[in-house]
Amino acid sequence: MILRRLRGESDITVPSRQRGPRPLALIRPALYPAIMENQTHERLLIIDFGSQVTQLIARRLRELNVYCEIHPYQNVTDRFLTDFAPKAVILSGGPDSVTREGSPRAPDTVFTLGVPVLGICYGQQTMMTQLGGRVVSGHGTAEFGRAFVSPQGKLPLLDGWFADETEQVWMSHGDHVSEIAPGFEIYGTSPNAPLAITADVSRNFYAVQFHPEVHHTPNGAKLYENFVKLAGFTGDWTMGAYREQAITAIREQIGDKKVICALSGGVDSSVAAALIHEAVGDQLTCVFVDHGLLRQDEAVEVVGMFRDNMNLSVIHAEEQELFLGELEGVSDPETKRKIIGKLFIDVFQKYANDIDGAEFLAQGTLYPDVIESVSFSGGPSVTIKSHHNVGGLPEKMGLKLVEPLRELFKDEVRALGRELGLPDSFIGRHPFPGPGLAIRCPGEITREKLDILRKADAVYIDQIRKHGLYDEIWQAFVAILPVRTVGVMGDGRTYDYACALRAVNSVDGMTADYYPFSHEFLGETATRIINEVKGINRVTYDITSKPPGTIEWE
Ligand code: XMP
């Protein structure tokens, strides 16, 4: 598994664990049509064969200001290719073996489009097979992990490579190419992949056995840079250009109708709201649901920034009493989540109903949430993650979705946020779960515990910021434990709560590693929390990774 230091936070306000199937009444366009129609960018197509790191290819290209989309191989028909009109094609890696009968193939048309094609790992192998070469599997063909490729002749794709004789690359293959296709030449070899880099320069076809998109191929970005240069991309994909295009598209989609948005204060909903506001102004109303489970000063900061600084129409739904009342005496984690999820929907709907004629619901859905994944269980996969869906909204609301961030990766959303003038303090925020502090307060939730938790969390985050670690960490927070322990402060005995500090690094929240703080940092933070937060006399650090733990405590 290759680790990516990419923050893919989810800042939706509805508890994901309760989200059931997507409600039918939320009409989600297959693609964001207005933007697609206005799409004037040069486009690169990534055909996905199911590699774990296909998204990284897209990220490397977007960093080069090249617009690209990932599509599963099953969906790439000739008609699709004509409509998409790619300026270049990349064939991704994948888990299958081309030597297996019925294994995935690229559409043959890809090789007659007259555009540059780059095959990576499985993509290289299917390219070779389809163009008349041979791939073998078995003893001595596999190579996993770091390898070193040596050059063989000159190739523009490899400009800037081999300054040190060999290049470090990341290999992850069971099979290898044993015979190159007619027209191809060898330009690089590695001990277990004698045909590690091959190319047919006259047709602009390139094939590499390794993964240039991962960090373990340190010079890999250069290879993509060379490829898009060879394909003639001008680098016209910038957030400035996207902003203009998205605004036009939003105006076309919404017309003179009204939009509502559940603002959570997280980066995705914040950027979506700011963009839509720029497009349609007062036609947008945001609802910020304050369930009493927010962090210290959060409501004031979010409402203050959007309402007072940015002039957005924000309804501050102060429903603390309702939520905390319903949660009284409840200690089962799933029951808590169910209560919060149901109340959130009720409250959101109550406020939304007061907005006359709202026809659209805005969401900060991101590109990783909508990329269709390759399914080997038969047929094209239609599983689209609906992380950011305000799920469970009753059918009768019949709202259409506006998702202006559907084409963007997280870092692009941040860049767009900066472009729209949102402060860095908002753009770089750690994710915060919809159920809020409820799932950081195992056992029964009381106002007293929530107050203690807020204070401890604020000290912890302050420590992290002071040590310059905030942007290094994917998510950090305090959980207050349902246990009191004995301590001694001054000459007196204390009997107060214990708390756990949590800090993790993650790619997308699906897996996570605990953050390796220094002992000095932990010691200093524990002292500060105990000195500054009345009610806590013991601090622990949670060193569980996910799996087997989860990031939140409940
Ligand atoms: P877990 O605890 O499942 O969390 O490892 C993974 C990531 O998801 C966030 N999280 C949620 N976000 N609604 C949300 O919007 C939820 O119900 C929810 N539960 C967990 C969590 O903070 C972490 O970033």
Tab-separated table of C-alpha atoms in Angstrom, residues 76-79 81-82 89 106-115 117 130 205:
chain	number	residue	atom	x	y	z
A	76	VAL	CA	-14.683	4.098	-22.422
A	77	THR	CA	-16.625	3.424	-25.598
A	78	ASP	CA	-15.805	4.826	-29.027
A	79	ARG	CA	-18.654	7.287	-28.625
A	81	LEU	CA	-13.805	8.917	-26.864
A	82	THR	CA	-15.291	11.076	-29.609
A	89	VAL	CA	-4.502	9.161	-22.956
A	106	ALA	CA	-8.086	-0.617	-23.554
A	107	PRO	CA	-10.481	0.131	-26.407
A	108	ASP	CA	-8.478	-0.385	-29.617
A	109	THR	CA	-9.605	3.039	-30.819
A	110	VAL	CA	-7.294	4.589	-28.229
A	111	PHE	CA	-4.398	3.545	-30.442
A	112	THR	CA	-5.859	5.056	-33.601
A	113	LEU	CA	-6.857	8.452	-32.201
A	114	GLY	CA	-3.495	9.895	-33.207
A	115	VAL	CA	-2.833	11.229	-29.700
A	117	VAL	CA	-0.629	7.315	-25.115
A	130	GLN	CA	-2.825	-5.196	-27.858
A	205	PHE	CA	3.303	5.743	-27.555
